[in-house]
CSV table of C-alpha atoms and ligand atoms in Angstrom, one decimal:
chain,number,residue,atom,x,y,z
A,1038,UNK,CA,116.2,87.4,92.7
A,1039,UNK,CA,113.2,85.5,94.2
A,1040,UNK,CA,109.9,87.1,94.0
A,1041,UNK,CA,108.0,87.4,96.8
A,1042,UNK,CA,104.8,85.7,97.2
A,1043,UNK,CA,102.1,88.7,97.9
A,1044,UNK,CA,98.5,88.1,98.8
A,1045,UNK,CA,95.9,90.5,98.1
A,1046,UNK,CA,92.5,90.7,99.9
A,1047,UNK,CA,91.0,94.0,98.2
A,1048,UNK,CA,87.5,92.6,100.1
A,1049,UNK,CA,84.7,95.8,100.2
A,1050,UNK,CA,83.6,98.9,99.4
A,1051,UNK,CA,86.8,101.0,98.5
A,1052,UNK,CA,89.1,98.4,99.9
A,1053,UNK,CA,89.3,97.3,95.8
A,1054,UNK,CA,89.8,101.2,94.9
A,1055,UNK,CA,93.1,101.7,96.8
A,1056,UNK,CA,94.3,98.5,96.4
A,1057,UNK,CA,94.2,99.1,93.0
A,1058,UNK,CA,96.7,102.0,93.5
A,1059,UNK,CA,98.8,100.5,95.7
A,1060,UNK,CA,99.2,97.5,93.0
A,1061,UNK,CA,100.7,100.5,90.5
A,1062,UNK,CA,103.7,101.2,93.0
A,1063,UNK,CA,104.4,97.5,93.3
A,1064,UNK,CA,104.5,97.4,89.1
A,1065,UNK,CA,106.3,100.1,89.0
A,1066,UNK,CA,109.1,98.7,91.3
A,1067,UNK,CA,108.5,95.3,89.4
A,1068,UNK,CA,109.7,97.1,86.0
A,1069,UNK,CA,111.7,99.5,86.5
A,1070,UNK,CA,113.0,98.2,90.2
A,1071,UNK,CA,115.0,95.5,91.3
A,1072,UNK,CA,111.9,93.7,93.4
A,1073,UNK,CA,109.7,90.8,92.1
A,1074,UNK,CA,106.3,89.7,93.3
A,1075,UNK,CA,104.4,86.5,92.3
A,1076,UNK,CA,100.7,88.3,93.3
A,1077,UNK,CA,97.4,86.5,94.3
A,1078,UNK,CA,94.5,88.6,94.6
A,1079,UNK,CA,91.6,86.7,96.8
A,1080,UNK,CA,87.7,88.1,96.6
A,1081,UNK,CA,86.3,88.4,100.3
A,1082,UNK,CA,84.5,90.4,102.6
A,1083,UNK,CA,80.9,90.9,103.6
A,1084,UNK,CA,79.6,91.6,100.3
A,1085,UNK,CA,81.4,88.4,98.5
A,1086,UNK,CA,79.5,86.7,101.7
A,1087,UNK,CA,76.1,88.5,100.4
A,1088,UNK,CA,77.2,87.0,96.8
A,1089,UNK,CA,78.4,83.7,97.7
A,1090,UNK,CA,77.4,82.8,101.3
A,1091,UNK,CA,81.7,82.3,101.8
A,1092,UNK,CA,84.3,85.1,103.6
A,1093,UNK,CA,85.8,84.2,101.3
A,1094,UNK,CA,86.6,81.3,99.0
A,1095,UNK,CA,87.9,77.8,100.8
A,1096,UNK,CA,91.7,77.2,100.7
A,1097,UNK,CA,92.0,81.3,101.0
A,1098,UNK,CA,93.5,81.1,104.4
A,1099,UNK,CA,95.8,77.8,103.9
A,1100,UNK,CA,97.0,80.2,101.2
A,1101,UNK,CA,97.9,83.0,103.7
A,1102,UNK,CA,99.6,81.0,105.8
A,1103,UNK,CA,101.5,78.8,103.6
A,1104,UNK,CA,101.8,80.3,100.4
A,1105,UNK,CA,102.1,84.4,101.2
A,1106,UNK,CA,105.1,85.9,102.7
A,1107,UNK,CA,103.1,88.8,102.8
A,1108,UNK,CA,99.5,89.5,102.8
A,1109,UNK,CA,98.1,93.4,101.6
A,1110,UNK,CA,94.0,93.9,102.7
A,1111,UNK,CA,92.3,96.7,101.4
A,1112,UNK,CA,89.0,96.7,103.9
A,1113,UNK,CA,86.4,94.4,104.8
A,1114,UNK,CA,82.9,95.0,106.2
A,1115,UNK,CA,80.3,96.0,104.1
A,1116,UNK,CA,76.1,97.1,105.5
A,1117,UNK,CA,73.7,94.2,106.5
A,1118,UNK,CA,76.4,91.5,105.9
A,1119,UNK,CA,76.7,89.6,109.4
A,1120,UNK,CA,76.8,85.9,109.8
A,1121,UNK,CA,74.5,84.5,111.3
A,1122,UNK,CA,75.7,84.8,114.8
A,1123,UNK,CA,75.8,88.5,114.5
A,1124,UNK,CA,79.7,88.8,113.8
A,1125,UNK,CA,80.5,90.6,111.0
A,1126,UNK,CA,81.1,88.8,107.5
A,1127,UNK,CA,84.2,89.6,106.5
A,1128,UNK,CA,86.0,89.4,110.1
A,1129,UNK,CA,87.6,85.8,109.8
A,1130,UNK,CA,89.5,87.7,106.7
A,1131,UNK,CA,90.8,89.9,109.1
A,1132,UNK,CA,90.3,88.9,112.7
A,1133,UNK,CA,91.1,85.3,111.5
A,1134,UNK,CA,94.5,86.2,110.3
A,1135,UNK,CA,95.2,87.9,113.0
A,1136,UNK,CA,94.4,85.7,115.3
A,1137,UNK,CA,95.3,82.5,113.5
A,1138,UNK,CA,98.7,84.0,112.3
A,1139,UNK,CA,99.8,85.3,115.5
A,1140,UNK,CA,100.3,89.0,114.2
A,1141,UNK,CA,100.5,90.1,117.6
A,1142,UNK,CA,102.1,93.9,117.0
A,1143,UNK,CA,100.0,96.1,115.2
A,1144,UNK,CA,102.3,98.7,114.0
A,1145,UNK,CA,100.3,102.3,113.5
A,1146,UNK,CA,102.5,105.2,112.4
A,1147,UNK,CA,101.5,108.2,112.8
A,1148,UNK,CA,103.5,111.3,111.1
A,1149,UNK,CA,102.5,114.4,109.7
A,1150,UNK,CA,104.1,114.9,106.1
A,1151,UNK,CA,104.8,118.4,105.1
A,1152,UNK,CA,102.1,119.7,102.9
A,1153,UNK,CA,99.3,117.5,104.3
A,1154,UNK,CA,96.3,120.1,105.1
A,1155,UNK,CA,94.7,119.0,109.0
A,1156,UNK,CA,92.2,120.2,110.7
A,1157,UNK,CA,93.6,120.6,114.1
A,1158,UNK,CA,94.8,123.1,115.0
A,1159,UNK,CA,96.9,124.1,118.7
A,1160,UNK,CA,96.2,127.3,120.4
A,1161,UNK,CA,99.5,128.0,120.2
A,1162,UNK,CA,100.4,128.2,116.2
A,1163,UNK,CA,98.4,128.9,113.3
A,1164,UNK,CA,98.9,125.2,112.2
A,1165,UNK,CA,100.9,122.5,113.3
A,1166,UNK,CA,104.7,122.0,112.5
A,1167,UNK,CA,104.7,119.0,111.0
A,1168,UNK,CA,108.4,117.7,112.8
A,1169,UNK,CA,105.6,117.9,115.7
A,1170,UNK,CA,103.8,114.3,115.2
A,1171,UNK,CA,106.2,111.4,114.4
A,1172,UNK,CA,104.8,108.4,116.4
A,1173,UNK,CA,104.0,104.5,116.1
A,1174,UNK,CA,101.4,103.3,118.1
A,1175,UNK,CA,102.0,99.7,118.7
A,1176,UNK,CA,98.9,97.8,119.3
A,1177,UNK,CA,98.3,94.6,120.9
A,1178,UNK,CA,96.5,92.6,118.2
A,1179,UNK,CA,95.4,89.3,119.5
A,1180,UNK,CA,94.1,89.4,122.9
A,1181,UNK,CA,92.5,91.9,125.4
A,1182,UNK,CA,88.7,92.7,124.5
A,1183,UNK,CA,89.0,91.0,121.4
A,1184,UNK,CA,90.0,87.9,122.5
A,1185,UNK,CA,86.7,85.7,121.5
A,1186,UNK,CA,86.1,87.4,118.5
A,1187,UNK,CA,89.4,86.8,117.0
A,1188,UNK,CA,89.5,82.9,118.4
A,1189,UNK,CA,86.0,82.5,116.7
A,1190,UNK,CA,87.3,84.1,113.8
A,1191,UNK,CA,90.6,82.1,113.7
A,1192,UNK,CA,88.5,78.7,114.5
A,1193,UNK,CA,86.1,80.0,111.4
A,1194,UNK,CA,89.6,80.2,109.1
A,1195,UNK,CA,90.5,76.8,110.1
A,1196,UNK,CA,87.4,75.4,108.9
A,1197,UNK,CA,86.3,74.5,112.3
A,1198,UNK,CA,83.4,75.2,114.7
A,1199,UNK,CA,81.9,79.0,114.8
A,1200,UNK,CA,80.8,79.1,118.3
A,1201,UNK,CA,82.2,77.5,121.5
A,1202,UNK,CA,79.5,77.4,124.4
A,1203,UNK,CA,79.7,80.8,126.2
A,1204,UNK,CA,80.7,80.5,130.1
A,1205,UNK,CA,78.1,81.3,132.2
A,1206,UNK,CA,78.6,83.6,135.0
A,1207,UNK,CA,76.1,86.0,137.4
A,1208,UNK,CA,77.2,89.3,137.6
A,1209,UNK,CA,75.6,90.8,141.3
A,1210,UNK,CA,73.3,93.5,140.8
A,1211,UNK,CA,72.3,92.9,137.3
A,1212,UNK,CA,69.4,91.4,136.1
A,1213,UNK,CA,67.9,89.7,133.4
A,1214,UNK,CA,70.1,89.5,130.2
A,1215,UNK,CA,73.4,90.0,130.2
A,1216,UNK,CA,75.8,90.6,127.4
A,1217,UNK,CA,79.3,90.6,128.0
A,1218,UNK,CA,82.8,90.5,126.9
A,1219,UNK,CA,85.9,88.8,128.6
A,1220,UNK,CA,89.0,90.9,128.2
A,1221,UNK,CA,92.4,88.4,129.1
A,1222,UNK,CA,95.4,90.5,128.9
A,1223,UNK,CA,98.4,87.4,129.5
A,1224,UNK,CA,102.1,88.2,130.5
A,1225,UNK,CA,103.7,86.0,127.5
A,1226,UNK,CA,100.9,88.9,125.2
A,1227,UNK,CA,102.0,91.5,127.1
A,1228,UNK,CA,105.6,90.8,126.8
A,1229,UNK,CA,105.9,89.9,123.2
A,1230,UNK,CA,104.3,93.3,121.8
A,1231,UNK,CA,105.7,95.7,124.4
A,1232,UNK,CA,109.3,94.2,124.0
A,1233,UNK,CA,108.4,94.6,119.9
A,1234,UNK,CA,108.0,98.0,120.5
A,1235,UNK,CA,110.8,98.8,122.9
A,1236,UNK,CA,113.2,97.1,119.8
A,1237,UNK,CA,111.2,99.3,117.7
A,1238,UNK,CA,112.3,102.7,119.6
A,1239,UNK,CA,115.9,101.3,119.3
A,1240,UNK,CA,115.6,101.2,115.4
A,1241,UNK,CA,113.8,104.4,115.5
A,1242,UNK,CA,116.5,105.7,117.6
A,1243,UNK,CA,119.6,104.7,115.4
A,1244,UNK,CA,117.7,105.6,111.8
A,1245,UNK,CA,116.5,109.0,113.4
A,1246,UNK,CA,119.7,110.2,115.3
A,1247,UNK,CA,117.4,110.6,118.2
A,1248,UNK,CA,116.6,109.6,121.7
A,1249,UNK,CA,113.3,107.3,121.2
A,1250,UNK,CA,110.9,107.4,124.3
A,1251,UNK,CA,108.4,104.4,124.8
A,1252,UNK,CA,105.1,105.0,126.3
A,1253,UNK,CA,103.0,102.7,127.9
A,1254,UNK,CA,99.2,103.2,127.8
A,1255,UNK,CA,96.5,101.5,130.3
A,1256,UNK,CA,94.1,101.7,132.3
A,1257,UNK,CA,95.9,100.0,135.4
A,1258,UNK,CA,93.9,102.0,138.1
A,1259,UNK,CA,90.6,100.4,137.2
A,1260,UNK,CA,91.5,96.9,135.6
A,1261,UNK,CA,93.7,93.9,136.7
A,1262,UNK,CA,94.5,93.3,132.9
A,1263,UNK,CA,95.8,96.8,132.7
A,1264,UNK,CA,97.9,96.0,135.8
A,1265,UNK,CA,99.4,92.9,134.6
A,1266,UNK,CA,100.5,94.9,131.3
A,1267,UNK,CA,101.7,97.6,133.5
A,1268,UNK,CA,103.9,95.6,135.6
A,1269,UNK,CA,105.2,93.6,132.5
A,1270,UNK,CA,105.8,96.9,130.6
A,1271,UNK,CA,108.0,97.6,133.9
A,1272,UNK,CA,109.9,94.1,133.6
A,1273,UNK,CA,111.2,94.7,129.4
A,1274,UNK,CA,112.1,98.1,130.3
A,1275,UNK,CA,114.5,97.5,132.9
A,1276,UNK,CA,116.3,95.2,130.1
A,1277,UNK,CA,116.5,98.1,127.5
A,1278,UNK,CA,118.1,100.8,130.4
A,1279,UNK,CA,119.0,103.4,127.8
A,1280,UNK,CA,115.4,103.7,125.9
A,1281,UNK,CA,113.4,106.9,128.2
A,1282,UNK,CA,109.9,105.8,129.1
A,1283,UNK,CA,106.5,107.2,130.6
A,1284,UNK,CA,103.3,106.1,131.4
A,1285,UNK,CA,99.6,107.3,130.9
A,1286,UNK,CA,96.1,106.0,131.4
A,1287,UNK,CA,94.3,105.8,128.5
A,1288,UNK,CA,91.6,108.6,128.9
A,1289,UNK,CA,94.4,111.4,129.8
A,1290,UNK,CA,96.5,110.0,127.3
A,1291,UNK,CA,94.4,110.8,124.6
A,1292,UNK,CA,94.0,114.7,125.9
A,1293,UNK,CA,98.0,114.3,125.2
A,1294,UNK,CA,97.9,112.8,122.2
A,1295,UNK,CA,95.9,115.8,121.0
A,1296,UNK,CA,98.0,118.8,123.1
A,1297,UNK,CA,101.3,117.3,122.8
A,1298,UNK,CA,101.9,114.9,120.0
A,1299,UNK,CA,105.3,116.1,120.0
A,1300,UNK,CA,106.0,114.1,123.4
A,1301,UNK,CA,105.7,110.7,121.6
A,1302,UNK,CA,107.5,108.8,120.1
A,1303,UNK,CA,106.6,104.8,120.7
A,1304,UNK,CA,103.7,104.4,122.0
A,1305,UNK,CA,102.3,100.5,123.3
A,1306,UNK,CA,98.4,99.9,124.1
A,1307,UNK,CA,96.1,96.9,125.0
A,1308,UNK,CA,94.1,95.6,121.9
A,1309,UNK,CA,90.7,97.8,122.9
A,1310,UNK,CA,92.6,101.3,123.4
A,1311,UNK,CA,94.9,101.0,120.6
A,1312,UNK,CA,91.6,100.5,118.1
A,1313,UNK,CA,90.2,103.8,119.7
A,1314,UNK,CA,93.5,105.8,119.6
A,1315,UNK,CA,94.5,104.9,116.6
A,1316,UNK,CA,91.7,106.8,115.3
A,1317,UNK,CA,91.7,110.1,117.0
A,1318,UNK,CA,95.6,110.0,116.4
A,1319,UNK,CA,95.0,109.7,112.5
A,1320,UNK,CA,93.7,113.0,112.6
A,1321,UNK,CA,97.1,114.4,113.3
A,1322,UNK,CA,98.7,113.2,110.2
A,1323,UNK,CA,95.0,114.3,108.4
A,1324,UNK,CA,92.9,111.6,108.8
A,1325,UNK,CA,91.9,108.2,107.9
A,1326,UNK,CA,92.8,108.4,104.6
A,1327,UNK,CA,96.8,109.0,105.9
A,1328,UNK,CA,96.6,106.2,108.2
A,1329,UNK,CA,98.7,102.9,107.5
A,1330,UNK,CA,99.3,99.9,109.3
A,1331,UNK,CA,101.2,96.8,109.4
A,1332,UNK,CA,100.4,93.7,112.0
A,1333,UNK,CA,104.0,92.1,112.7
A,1334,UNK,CA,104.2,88.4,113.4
A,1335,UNK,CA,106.7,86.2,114.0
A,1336,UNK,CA,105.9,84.2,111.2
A,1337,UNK,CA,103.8,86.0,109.0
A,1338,UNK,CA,102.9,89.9,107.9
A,1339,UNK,CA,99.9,91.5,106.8
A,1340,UNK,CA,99.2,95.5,106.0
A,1341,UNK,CA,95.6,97.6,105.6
A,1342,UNK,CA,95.3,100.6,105.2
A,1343,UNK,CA,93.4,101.4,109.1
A,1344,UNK,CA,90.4,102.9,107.6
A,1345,UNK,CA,87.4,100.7,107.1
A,1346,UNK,CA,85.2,100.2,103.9
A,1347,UNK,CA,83.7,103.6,103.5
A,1348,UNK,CA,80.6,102.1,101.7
A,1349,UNK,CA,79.1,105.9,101.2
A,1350,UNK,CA,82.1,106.4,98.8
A,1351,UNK,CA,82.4,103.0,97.4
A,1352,UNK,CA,82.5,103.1,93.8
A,1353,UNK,CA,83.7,106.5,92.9
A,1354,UNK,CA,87.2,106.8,92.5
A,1355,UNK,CA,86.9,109.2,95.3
A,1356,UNK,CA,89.1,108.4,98.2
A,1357,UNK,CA,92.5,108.7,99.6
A,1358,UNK,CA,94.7,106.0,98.3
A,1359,UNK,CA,97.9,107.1,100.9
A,1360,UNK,CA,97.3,104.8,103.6
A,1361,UNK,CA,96.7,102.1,101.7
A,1362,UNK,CA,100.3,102.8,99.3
A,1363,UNK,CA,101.6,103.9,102.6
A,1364,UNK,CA,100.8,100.2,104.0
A,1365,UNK,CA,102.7,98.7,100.7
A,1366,UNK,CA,105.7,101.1,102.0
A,1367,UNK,CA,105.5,99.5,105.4
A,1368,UNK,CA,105.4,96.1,103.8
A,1369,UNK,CA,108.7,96.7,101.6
A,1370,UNK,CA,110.5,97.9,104.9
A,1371,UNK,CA,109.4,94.7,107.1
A,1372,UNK,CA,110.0,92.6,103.8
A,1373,UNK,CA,113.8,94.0,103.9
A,1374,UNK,CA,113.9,93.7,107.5
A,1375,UNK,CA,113.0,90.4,107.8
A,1376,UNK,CA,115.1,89.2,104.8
A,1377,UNK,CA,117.8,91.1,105.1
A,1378,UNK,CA,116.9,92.8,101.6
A,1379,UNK,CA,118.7,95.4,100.6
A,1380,UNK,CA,116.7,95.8,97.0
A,1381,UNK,CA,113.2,95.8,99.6
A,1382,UNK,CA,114.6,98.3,101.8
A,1383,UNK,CA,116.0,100.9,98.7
A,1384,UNK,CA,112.5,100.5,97.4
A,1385,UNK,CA,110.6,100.9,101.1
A,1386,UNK,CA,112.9,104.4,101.0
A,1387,UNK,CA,112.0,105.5,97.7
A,1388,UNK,CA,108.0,104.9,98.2
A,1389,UNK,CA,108.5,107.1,101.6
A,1390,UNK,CA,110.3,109.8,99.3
A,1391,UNK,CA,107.6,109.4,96.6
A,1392,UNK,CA,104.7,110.0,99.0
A,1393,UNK,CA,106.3,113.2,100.4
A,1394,UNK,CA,107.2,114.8,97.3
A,1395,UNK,CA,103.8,114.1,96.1
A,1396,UNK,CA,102.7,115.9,99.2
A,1397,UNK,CA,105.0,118.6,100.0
A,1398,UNK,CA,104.9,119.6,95.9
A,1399,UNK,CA,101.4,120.8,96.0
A,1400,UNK,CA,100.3,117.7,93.7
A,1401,UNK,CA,96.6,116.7,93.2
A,1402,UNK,CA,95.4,115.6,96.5
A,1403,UNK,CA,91.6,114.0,97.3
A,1404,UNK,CA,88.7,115.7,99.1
A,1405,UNK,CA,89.7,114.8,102.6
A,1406,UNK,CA,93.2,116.7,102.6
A,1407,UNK,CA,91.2,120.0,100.8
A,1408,UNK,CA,91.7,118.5,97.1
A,1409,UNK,CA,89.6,117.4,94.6
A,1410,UNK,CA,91.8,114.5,92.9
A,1411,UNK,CA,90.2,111.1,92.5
A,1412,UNK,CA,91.8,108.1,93.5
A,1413,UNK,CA,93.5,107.1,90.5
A,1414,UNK,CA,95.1,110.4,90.1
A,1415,UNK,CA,97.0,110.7,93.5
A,1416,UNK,CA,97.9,106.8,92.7
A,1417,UNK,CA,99.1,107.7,89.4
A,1418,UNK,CA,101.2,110.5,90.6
A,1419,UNK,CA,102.7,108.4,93.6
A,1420,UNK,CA,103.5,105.6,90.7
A,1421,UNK,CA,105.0,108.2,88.4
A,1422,UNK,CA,107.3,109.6,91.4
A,1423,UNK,CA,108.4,106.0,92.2
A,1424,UNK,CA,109.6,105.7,88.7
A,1425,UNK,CA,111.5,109.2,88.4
A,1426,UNK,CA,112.9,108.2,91.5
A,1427,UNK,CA,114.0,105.2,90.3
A,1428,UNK,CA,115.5,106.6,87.3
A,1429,UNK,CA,117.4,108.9,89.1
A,1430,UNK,CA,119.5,106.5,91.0
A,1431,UNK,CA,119.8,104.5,88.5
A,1432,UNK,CA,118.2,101.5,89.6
B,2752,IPM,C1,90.8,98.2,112.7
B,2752,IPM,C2,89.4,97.9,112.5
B,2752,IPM,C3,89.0,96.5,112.9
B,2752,IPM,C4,89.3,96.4,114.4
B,2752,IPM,C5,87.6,96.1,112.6
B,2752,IPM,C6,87.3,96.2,111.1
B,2752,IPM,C7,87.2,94.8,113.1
B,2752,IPM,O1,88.6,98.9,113.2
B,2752,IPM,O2,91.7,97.5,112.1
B,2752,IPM,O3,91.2,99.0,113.5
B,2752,IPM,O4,88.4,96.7,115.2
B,2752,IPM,O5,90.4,96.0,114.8
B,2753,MN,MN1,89.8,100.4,114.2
């Protein structure tokens, strides 16, 4: 058994909090499991940039990229830390690795477990079913509005130049200064994440025992970007005939991410309107603090939890831990995936089962599903679960 070389960027505010918990399931696993990690834990963020000057220390990303075969952040952005050209310190952590890595799907599930208190609530039931939201939104992770800021931020990571000399260009009608934002959406972008998530609807469809629809989200009646990712989104899915699909534009697809959840299944967005969906769909599974994600590369893997640093409840043992364990579960399944690992994948499968029991059993759950269990608590409980789990199959 080889371990697997895990990197851990904990970085601000509660990022170090549900890390923390998520570092109990991986021990847990390590003892009582068949899995081994050889773990590095980096210090980063905006507040180790208050502290040091440094995102984080030098060497951090040659590490991630050469030494890691998976990397685990917690959050990063913390109030008043921006370099000095404005970006945020912390963001060639993230934005680096994204960029610099190539994680070019970022994979956003989005399921309701039983148990899980919500606050929305249809017109048509007292409270939602929860067989009623089981999505992915697939997010394209290195281009599109973000483009500069995640090529500044890789450059930053690669020890070179911050800045590269901004283009120029009038805009009619508008005077004086100008901000403004390129947004290149390229066909070889387009067609690596929407054919990612087309093969994900086919894995979806074969582990589910059900018909897996992909949806493609854009804004191609306004913008030429959108267009191109339209017409590319048209191209994969003539190669994948038996996979249903549909289309929306962004603004009356999130009306039906909120009225029909249960229409989606696989759902693929430009970088911009993936950040913003993501977060209104979180609120179907019951918030931030449910949210997980995992940015899929051909070479490399990282997971965060999608919430940010939550500075207001930094320090208190306060928040939910879930997305960020739930991100370690997404890790052991990609881990399995990707290296055929039949020990990674038993594991990925018992975290999923320890996370619902913990839910659906009425357990201890923090102040955002209706509880009032700290952090450590609903970690301790997901840890113990792994275990008894564990013990019961006789691992
Ligand atoms: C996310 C976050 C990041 C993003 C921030 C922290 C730069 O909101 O992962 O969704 O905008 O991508
Ligand atoms: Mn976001």
């Amino acid at each position: 058994m080889t371990a697997y070389r895990l990197t851990l960027l904990p970085g601000d505010g509660t990022g170090p909090e549900v890390i923390e918990q998520a570092k109990k399931t991986l021990s847990v696993f390590e003892e009582l499991g068949p899995l081994s990690f050889d773990i590095t834990e980096i210090p980063c963020g905006g507040q180790f940039y208050l502290e040091t000057g440094l995102e984080w220390p030098e060497g951090s990303f040659e590490h991630c990229r050469d030494d890691s075969d998976s990397i685990v952040v917690g959050a990063v952005g913390w109030p008043g830390a921006r370099l000095p050209n404005g970006d945020v310190a912390g963001g060639q952590v993230l934005l680096g690795l994204r960029s610099a890595l190539d994680l070019y799907a970022n994979v956003r599930p989005v399921r309701l477990y039983r148990g899980v208190n919500h606050k929305v609530h249809g017109s048509f039931k007292d409270v939602w079913d929860h067989e009623l939201v089981d999505m992915v939104l697939v997010r394209e992770n290195t281009e599109g509005l973000y483009h500069s800021l995640l090529r500044r931020s890789a450059r930053a990571a690669q020890g070179g130049e911050k800045d590269e000399p901004l283009v120029i260009e009038r805009f009619p009608g508008l005077n004086g200064h100008v901000a403004w934002d390129a947004r290149p959406i390229s066909r070889r972008g387009s067609e690596r994440v929407i054919r990612f998530a087309f093969d994900l609807a086919e894995r979806r469809e074969s582990r589910l025992g059900a018909p897996q629809k992909v949806t493609c989200v854009d804004k191609s009646n306004v913008t030429r970007g959108c267009r191109l990712f339209r017409e590319v989104f048209h191209e994969v899915s003539d190669k994948f005939s038996g996979i249903e699909t549909n289309e929306a534009y962004i603004d009356a697809f999130t009306m039906w991410l909120v009225r029909n959840p249960e229409d989606l299944d696989v759902v693929v967005l430009p970088n911009m309107f993936g950040d913003i969906a993501t977060d209104l769909a979180s609120v179907l599974q019951g918030g931030m603090g449910m949210a997980a994600s995992a940015n899929i590369g051909d070479e490399h893997m990282l997971f965060e939890p999608v919430h940010g640093s939550s500075p207001k409840h930094a320090g208190q043992n306060k928040v939910n831990p879930i997305a960020a364990i739930s991100s370690v579960q997404l890790m052991l399944e990609s881990l399995g995936a990707r290296h055929q690992d039949e020990d990674a994948n038993f594991c990925a499968d018992i975290l999923d089962q320890a996370i619902s029991n913990h839910l659906s059993s009425g357990s201890p759950v923090t102040y955002d599903l209706g509880g009032n269990a700290s952090t450590s608590e609903v970690g301790d409980s997901i840890a113990s679960l792994c275990a008894m789990l564990l013990e019961a199959k006789g691992a």
